[in-house]
Short mmCIF file of C-alpha atoms in Angstrom, two decimals:
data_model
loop_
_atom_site.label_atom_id
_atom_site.label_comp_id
_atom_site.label_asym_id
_atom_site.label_seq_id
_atom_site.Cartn_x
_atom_site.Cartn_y
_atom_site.Cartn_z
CA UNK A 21 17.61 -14.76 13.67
CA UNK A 22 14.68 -16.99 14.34
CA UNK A 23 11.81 -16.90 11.97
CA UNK A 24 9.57 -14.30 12.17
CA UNK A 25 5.92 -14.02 11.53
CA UNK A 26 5.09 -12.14 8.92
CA UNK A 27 2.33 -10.39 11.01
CA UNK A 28 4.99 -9.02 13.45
CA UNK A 29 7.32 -8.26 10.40
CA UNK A 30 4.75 -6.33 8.59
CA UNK A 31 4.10 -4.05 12.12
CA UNK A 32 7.81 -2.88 12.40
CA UNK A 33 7.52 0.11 9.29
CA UNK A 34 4.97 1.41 11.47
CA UNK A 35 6.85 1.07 14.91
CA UNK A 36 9.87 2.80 12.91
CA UNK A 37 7.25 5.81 11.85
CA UNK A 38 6.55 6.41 15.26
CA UNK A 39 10.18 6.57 17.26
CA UNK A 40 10.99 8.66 14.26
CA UNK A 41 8.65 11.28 14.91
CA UNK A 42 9.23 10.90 18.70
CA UNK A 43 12.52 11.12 18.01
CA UNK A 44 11.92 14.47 16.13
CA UNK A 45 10.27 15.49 18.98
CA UNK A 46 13.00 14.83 21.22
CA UNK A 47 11.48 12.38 23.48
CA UNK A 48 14.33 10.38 25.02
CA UNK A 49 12.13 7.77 26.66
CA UNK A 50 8.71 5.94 26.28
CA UNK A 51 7.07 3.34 28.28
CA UNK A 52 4.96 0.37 26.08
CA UNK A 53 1.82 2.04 27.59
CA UNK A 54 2.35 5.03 26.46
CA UNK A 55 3.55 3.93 23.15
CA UNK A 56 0.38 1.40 22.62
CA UNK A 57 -1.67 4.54 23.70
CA UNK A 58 -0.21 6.47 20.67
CA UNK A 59 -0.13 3.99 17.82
CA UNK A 60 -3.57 2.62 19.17
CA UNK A 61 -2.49 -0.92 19.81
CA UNK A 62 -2.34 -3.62 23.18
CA UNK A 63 0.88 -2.48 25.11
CA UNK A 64 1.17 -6.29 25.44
CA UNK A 65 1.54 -6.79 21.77
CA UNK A 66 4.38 -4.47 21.73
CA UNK A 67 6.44 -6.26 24.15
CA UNK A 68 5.34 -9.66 22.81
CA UNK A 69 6.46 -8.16 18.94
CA UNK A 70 9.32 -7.00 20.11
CA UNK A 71 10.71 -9.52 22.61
CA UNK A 72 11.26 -11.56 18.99
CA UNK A 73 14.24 -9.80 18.35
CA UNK A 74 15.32 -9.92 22.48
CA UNK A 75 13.31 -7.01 23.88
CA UNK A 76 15.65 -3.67 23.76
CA UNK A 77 13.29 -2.78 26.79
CA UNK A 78 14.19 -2.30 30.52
CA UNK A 79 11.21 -3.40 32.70
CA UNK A 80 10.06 -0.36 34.61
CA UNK A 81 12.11 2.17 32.02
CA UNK A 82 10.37 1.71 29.48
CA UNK A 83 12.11 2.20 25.69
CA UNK A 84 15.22 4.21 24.74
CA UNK A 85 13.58 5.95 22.17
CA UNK A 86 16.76 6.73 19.78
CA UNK A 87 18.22 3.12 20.39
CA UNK A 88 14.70 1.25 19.81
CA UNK A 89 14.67 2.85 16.23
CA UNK A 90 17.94 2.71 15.33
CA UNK A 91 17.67 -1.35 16.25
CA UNK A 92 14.44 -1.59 14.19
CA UNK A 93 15.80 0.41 11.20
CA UNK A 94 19.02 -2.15 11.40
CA UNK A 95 16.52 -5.05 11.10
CA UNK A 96 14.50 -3.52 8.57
CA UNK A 97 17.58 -3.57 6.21
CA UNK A 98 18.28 0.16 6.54
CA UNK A 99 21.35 0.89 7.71
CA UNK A 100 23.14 -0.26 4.82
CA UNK A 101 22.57 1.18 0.80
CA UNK A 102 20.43 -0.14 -1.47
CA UNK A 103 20.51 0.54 -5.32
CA UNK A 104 17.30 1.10 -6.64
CA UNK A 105 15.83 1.17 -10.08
CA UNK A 106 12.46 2.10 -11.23
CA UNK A 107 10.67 0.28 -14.39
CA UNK A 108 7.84 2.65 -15.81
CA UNK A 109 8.80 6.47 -15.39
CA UNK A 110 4.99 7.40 -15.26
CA UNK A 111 3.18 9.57 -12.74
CA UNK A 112 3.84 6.47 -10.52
CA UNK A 113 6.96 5.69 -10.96
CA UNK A 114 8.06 9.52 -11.09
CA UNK A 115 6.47 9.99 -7.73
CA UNK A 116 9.00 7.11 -6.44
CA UNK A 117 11.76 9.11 -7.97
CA UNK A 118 10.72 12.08 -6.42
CA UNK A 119 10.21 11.07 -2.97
CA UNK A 120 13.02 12.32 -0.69
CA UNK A 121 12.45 10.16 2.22
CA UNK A 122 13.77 7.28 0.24
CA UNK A 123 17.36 8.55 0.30
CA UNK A 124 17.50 9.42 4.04
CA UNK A 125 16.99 5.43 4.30
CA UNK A 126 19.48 4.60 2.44
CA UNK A 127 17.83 3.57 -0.89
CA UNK A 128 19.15 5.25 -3.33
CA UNK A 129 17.51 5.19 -7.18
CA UNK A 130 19.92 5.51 -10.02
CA UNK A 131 17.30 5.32 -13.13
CA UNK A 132 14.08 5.31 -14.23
CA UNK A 133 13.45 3.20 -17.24
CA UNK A 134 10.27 3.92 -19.84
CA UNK A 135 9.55 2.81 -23.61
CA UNK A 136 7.74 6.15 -23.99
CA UNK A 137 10.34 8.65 -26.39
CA UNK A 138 8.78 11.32 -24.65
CA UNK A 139 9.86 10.67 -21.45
CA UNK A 140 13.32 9.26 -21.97
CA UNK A 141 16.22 11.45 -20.76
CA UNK A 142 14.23 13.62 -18.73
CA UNK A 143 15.90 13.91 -15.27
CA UNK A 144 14.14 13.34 -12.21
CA UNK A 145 15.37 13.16 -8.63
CA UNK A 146 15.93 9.42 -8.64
CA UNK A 147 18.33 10.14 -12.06
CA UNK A 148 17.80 9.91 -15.86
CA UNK A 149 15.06 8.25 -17.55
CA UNK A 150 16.42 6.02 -19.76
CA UNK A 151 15.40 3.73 -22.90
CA UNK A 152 13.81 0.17 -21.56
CA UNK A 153 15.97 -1.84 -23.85
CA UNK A 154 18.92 -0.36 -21.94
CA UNK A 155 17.86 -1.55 -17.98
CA UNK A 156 19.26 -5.57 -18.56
CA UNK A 157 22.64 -4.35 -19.27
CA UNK A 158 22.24 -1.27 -16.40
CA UNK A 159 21.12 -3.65 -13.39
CA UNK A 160 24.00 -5.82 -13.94
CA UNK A 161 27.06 -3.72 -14.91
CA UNK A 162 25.33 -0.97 -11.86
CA UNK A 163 24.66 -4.24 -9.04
CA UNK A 164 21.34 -3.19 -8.96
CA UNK A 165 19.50 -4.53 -5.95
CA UNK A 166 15.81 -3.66 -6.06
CA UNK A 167 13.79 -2.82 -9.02
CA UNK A 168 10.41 -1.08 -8.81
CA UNK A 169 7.47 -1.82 -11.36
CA UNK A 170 5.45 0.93 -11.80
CA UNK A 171 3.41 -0.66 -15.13
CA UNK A 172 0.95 -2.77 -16.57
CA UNK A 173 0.68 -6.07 -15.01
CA UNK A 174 1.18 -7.62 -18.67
CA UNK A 175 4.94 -6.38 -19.06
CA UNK A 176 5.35 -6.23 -15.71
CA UNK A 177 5.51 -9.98 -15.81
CA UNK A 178 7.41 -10.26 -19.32
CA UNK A 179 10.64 -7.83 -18.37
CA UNK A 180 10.10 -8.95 -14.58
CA UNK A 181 11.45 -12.77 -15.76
CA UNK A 182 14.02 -11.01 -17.63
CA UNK A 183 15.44 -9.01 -15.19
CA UNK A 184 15.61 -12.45 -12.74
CA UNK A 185 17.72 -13.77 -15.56
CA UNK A 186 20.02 -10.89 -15.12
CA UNK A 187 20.23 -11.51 -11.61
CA UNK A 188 17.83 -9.53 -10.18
CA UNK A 189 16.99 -10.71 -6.75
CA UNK A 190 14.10 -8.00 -5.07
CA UNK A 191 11.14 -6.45 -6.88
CA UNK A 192 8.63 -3.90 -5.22
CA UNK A 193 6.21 -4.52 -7.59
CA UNK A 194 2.95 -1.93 -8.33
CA UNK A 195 1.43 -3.91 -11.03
CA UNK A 196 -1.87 -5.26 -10.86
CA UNK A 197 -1.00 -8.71 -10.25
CA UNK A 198 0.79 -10.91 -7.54
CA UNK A 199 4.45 -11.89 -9.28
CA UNK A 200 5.99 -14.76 -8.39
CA UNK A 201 9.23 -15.76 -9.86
CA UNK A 202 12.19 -18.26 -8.05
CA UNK A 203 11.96 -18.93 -4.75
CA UNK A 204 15.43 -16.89 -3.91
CA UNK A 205 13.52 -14.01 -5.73
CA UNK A 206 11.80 -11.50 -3.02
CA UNK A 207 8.87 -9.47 -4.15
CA UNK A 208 6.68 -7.03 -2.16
CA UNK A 209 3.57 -6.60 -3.85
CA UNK A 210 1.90 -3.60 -3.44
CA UNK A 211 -2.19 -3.06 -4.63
CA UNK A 212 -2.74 0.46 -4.24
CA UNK A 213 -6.72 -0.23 -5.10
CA UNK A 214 -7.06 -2.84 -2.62
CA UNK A 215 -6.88 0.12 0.32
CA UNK A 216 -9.45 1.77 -1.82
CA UNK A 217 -11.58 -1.21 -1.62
CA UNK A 218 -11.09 -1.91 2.20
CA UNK A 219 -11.92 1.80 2.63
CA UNK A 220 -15.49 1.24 0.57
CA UNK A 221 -16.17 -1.85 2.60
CA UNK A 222 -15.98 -0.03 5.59
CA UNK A 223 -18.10 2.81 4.22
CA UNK A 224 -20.78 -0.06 3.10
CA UNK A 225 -20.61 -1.47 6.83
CA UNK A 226 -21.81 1.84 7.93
CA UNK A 227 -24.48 2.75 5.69
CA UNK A 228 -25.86 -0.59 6.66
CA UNK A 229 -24.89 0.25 10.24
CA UNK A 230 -26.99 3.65 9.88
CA UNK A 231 -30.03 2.19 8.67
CA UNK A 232 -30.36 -0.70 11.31
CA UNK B 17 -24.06 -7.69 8.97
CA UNK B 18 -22.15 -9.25 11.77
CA UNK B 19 -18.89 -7.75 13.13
CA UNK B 20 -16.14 -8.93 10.30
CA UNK B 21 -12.36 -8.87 11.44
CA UNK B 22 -9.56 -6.60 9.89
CA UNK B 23 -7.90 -9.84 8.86
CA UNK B 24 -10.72 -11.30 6.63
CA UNK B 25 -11.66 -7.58 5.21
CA UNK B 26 -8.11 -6.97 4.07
CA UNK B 27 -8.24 -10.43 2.43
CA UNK B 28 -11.88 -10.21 0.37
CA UNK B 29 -9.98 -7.55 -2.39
CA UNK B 30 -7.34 -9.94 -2.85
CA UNK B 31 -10.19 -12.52 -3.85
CA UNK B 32 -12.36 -10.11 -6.33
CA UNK B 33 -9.08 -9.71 -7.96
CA UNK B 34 -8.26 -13.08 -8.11
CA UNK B 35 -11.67 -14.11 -9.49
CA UNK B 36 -11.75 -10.79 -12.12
CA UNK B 37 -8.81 -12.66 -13.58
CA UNK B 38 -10.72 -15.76 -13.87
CA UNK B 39 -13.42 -14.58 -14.72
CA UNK B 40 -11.69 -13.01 -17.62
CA UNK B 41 -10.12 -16.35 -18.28
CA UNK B 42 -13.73 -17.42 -18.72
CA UNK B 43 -13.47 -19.68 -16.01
CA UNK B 44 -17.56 -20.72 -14.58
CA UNK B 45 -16.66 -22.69 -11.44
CA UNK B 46 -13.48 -23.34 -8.97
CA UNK B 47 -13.13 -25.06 -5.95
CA UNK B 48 -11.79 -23.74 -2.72
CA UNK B 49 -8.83 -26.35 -3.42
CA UNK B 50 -8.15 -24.79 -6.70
CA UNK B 51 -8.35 -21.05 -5.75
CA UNK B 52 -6.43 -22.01 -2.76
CA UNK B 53 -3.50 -22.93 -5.19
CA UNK B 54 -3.61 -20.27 -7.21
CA UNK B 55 -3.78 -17.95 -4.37
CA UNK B 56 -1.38 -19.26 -2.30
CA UNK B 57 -3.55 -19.58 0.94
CA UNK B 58 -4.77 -23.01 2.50
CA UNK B 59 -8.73 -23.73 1.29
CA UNK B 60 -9.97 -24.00 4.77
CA UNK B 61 -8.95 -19.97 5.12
CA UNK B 62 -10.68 -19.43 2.02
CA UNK B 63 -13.90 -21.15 3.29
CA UNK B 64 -13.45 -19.78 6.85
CA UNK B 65 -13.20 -15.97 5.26
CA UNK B 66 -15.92 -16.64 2.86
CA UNK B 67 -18.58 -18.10 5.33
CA UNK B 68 -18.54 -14.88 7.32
CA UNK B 69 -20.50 -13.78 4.51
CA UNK B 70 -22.99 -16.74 4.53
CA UNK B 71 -20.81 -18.63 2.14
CA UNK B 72 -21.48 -18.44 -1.95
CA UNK B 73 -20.25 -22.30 -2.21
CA UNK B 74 -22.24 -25.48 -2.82
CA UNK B 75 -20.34 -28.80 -0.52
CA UNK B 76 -18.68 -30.65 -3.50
CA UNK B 77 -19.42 -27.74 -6.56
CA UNK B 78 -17.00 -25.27 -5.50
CA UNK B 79 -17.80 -21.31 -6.58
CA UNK B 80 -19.40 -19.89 -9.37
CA UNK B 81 -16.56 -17.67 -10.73
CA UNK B 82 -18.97 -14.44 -11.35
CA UNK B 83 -21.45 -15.02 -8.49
CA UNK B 84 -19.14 -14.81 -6.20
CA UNK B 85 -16.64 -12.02 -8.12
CA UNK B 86 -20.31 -9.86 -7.97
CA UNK B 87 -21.37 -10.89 -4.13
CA UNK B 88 -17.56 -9.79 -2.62
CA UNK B 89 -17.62 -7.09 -5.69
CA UNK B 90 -21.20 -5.89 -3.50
CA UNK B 91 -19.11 -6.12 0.08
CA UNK B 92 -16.64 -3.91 -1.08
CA UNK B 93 -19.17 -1.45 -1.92
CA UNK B 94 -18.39 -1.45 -5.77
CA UNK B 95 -22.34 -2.16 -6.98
CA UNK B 96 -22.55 1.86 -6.11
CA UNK B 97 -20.51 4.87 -7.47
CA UNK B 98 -18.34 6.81 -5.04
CA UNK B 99 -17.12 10.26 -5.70
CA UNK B 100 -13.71 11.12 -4.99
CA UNK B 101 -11.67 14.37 -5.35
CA UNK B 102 -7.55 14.37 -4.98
CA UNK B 103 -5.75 16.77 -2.88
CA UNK B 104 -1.89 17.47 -3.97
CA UNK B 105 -2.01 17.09 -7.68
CA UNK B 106 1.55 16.03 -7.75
CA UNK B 107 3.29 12.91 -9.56
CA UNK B 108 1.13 10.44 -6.85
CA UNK B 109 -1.97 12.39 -7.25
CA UNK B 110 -2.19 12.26 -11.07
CA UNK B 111 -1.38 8.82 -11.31
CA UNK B 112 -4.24 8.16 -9.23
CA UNK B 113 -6.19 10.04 -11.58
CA UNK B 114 -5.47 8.63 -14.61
CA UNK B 115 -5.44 5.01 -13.19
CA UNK B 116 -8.61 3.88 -15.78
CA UNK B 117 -9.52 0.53 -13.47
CA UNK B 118 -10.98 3.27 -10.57
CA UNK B 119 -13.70 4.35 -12.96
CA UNK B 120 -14.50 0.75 -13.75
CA UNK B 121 -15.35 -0.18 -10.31
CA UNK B 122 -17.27 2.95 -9.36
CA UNK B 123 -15.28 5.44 -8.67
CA UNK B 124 -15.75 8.57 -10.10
CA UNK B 125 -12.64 11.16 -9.59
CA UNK B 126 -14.29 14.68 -10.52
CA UNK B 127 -11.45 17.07 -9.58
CA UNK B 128 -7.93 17.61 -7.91
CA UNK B 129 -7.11 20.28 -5.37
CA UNK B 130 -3.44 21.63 -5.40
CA UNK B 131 -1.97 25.27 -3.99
CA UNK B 132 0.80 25.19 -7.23
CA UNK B 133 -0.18 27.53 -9.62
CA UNK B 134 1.56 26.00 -12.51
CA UNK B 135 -0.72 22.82 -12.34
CA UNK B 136 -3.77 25.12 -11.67
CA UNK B 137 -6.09 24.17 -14.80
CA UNK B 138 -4.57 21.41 -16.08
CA UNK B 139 -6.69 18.84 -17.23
CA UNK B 140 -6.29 14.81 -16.05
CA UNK B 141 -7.92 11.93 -16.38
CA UNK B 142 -9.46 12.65 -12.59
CA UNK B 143 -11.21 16.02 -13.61
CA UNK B 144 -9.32 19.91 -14.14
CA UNK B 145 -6.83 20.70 -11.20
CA UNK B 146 -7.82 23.71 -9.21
CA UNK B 147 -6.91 26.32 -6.94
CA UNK B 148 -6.52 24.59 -2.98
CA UNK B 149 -9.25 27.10 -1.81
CA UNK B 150 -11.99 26.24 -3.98
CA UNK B 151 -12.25 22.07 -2.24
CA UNK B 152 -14.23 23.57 0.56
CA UNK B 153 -17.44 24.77 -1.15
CA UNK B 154 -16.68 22.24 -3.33
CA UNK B 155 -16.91 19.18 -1.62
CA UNK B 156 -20.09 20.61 -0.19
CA UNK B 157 -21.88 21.35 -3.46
CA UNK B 158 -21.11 17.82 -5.01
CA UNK B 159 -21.79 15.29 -2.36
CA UNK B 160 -17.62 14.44 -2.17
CA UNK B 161 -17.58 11.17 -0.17
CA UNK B 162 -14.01 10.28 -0.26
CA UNK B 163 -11.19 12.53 -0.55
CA UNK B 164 -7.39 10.90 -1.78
CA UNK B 165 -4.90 12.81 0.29
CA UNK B 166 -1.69 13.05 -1.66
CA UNK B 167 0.24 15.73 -0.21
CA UNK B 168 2.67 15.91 2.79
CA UNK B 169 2.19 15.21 5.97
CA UNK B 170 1.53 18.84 7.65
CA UNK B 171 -0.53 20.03 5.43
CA UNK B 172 -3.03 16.92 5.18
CA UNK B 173 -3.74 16.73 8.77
CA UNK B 174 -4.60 20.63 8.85
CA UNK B 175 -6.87 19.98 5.56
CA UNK B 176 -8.07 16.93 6.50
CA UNK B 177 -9.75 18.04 9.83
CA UNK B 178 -11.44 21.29 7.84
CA UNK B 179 -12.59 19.17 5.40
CA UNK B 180 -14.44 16.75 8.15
CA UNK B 181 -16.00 20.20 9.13
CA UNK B 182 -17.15 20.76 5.64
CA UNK B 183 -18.77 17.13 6.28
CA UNK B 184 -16.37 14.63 4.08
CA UNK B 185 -16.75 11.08 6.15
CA UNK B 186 -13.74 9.25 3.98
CA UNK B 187 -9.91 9.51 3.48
CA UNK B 188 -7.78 7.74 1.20
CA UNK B 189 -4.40 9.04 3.32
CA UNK B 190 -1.15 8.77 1.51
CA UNK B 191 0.63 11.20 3.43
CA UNK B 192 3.17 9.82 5.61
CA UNK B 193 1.22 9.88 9.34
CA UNK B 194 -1.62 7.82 10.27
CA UNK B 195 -4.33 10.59 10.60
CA UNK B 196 -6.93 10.29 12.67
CA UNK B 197 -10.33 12.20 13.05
CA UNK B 198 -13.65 11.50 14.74
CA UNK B 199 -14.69 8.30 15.36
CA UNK B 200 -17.49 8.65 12.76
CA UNK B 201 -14.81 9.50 9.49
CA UNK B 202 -13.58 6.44 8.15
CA UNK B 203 -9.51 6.81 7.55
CA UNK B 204 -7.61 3.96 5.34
CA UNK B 205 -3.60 5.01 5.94
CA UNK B 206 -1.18 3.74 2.76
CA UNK B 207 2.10 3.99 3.91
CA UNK B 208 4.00 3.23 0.63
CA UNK B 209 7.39 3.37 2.08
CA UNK B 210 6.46 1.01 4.70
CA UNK B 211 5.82 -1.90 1.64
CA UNK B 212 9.54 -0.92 0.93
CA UNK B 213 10.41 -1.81 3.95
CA UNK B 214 9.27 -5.49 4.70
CA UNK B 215 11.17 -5.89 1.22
CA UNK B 216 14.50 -4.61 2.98
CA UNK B 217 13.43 -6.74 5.86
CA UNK B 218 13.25 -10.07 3.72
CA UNK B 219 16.51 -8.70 1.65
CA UNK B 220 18.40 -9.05 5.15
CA UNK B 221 16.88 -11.82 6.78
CA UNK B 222 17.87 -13.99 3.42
CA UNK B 223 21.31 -12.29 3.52
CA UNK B 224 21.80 -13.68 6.93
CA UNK B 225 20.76 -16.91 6.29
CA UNK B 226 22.86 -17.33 2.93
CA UNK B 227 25.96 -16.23 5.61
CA UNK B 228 25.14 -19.44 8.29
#
């Protein structure tokens, strides 16, 4: 696979949200123009985003609806299992657990971990909540591939390191800061206040807007 | 204010919260150089995003740490306080509500909406929970500008467009469909499990490298 831009990576969730609901509606077939029309993008930059992976279009047929997302859910790492564990058992991190969607794509969470008494060994969908002390040992006796952190940026960081040490390779991190760790180490960050923000600046551009 | 892209706009909350960390480092001054380090970006991006705005930087001084976190803090539309309610007081909606660093930058979460009776009257951080029926006359009698949807995807579309009746101009959409209403209501879509995603991407674009 040739490198891909991150622009066109970052596009193909949202591609994948769409055949699936097509999909549910039973739509076999859908031409780029059609599909641009519906996700509200150029019908060029469809083709163009997906002829980086060789095209899976016919010209003049348009997209095979079923096939198109099954090929983008292979590239997007879902067709195979991933083991999951969640760091921080909060509202947050419970809400991860909870989600069902998660398991129809093949990630599948095993624990929750928490320092809080109070919340260890409760069950939640995504399994038990267990002690913190207890995850270093658990990722690598379980071959834990991802681990989620849903708390403070300030541990986040601390058990983070330690968790690379234990051979931790993927983080989908939720704390309030941008980790970086190895350069074999993959982490998603994910700054659920920076939508908030982008969502004020537009409502800023149009008060200004308003009063021109 | 002239017409500012997506690109740059998605990119100014990355800087206030680069800068709030400096700033709390009690760091006066940094150059686009430095920032561009620490951010991981190249410093002409940095200057390109930031003269959209008119520029904040003196040739040869770089940035005043605060001015700057307080001009792109005044972009974002954090001088002024918004008010938010949450609809679906679930695991995602609560820890919304109780996430303290909302408050701090002006937002100001006065109640969640949910239809189950057993969280009906519970108190959060965000305000009491209350009955599903109540948000109409209720975002009417407080001013509600932005509404957090956390609740699935049939539901939100079906509450979303009464509550653009009832004259809400904002969503904060967390349910899984990219809703869309007049072309007056601003809509910011967070597709969490779409984050998860590009990790799974990465995960087996570096799996099929390691196997070259």
């Amino acid at each position: 696979m040739n490198k891909i831009s991150k622009a066109v990576i970052a596009r193909l969730p949202r591609y994948y949200r769409y055949l699936d609901e097509l999909r549910q509606q039973k739509i076999e077939r859908i031409s780029s123009k059609e599909l641009s029309e519906l996700m509200n993008v150029t019908a060029s930059q469809i083709r163009q985003d997906l002829n980086n992976f060789g095209g899976f279009g016919q010209q003049g047929y348009g997209y095979n609806v079923q096939y198109l997302y099954d090929e983008i859910g292979k590239l997007l790492g879902l067709g195979i299992r991933h083991k999951m564990v969640i760091v921080g058992a909060g509202n947050l991190g419970q809400a991860i657990a909870n989600y069902g969607n998660f398991k129809n794509r093949g990630f599948e969470i095993t624990a929750l971990f928490d320092k809080n008494p109070e919340l260890i060994g409760k069950k939640t969908a995504g399994g038990e909540i267990k002690d913190i002390s207890e995850i270093y040992s658990y990722v690598k006796e379980n071959d834990i591939e991802i681990v989620a952190l849903t708390l403070p940026k300030g541990p986040a960081k601390e058990i983070g390191e330690k968790l690379v040490e234990c051979g931790v390779k993927a983080f989908w991190n939720f704390a309030h800061t941008d980790l970086k760790f190895s350069s074999d180490v993959i982490v998603e960050n994910v700054h659920l206040s920076e939508s908030l923000m982008k969502l004020t600046y537009r409502i800023s551009e149009k008060n200004q807007k308003s009063k021109q």
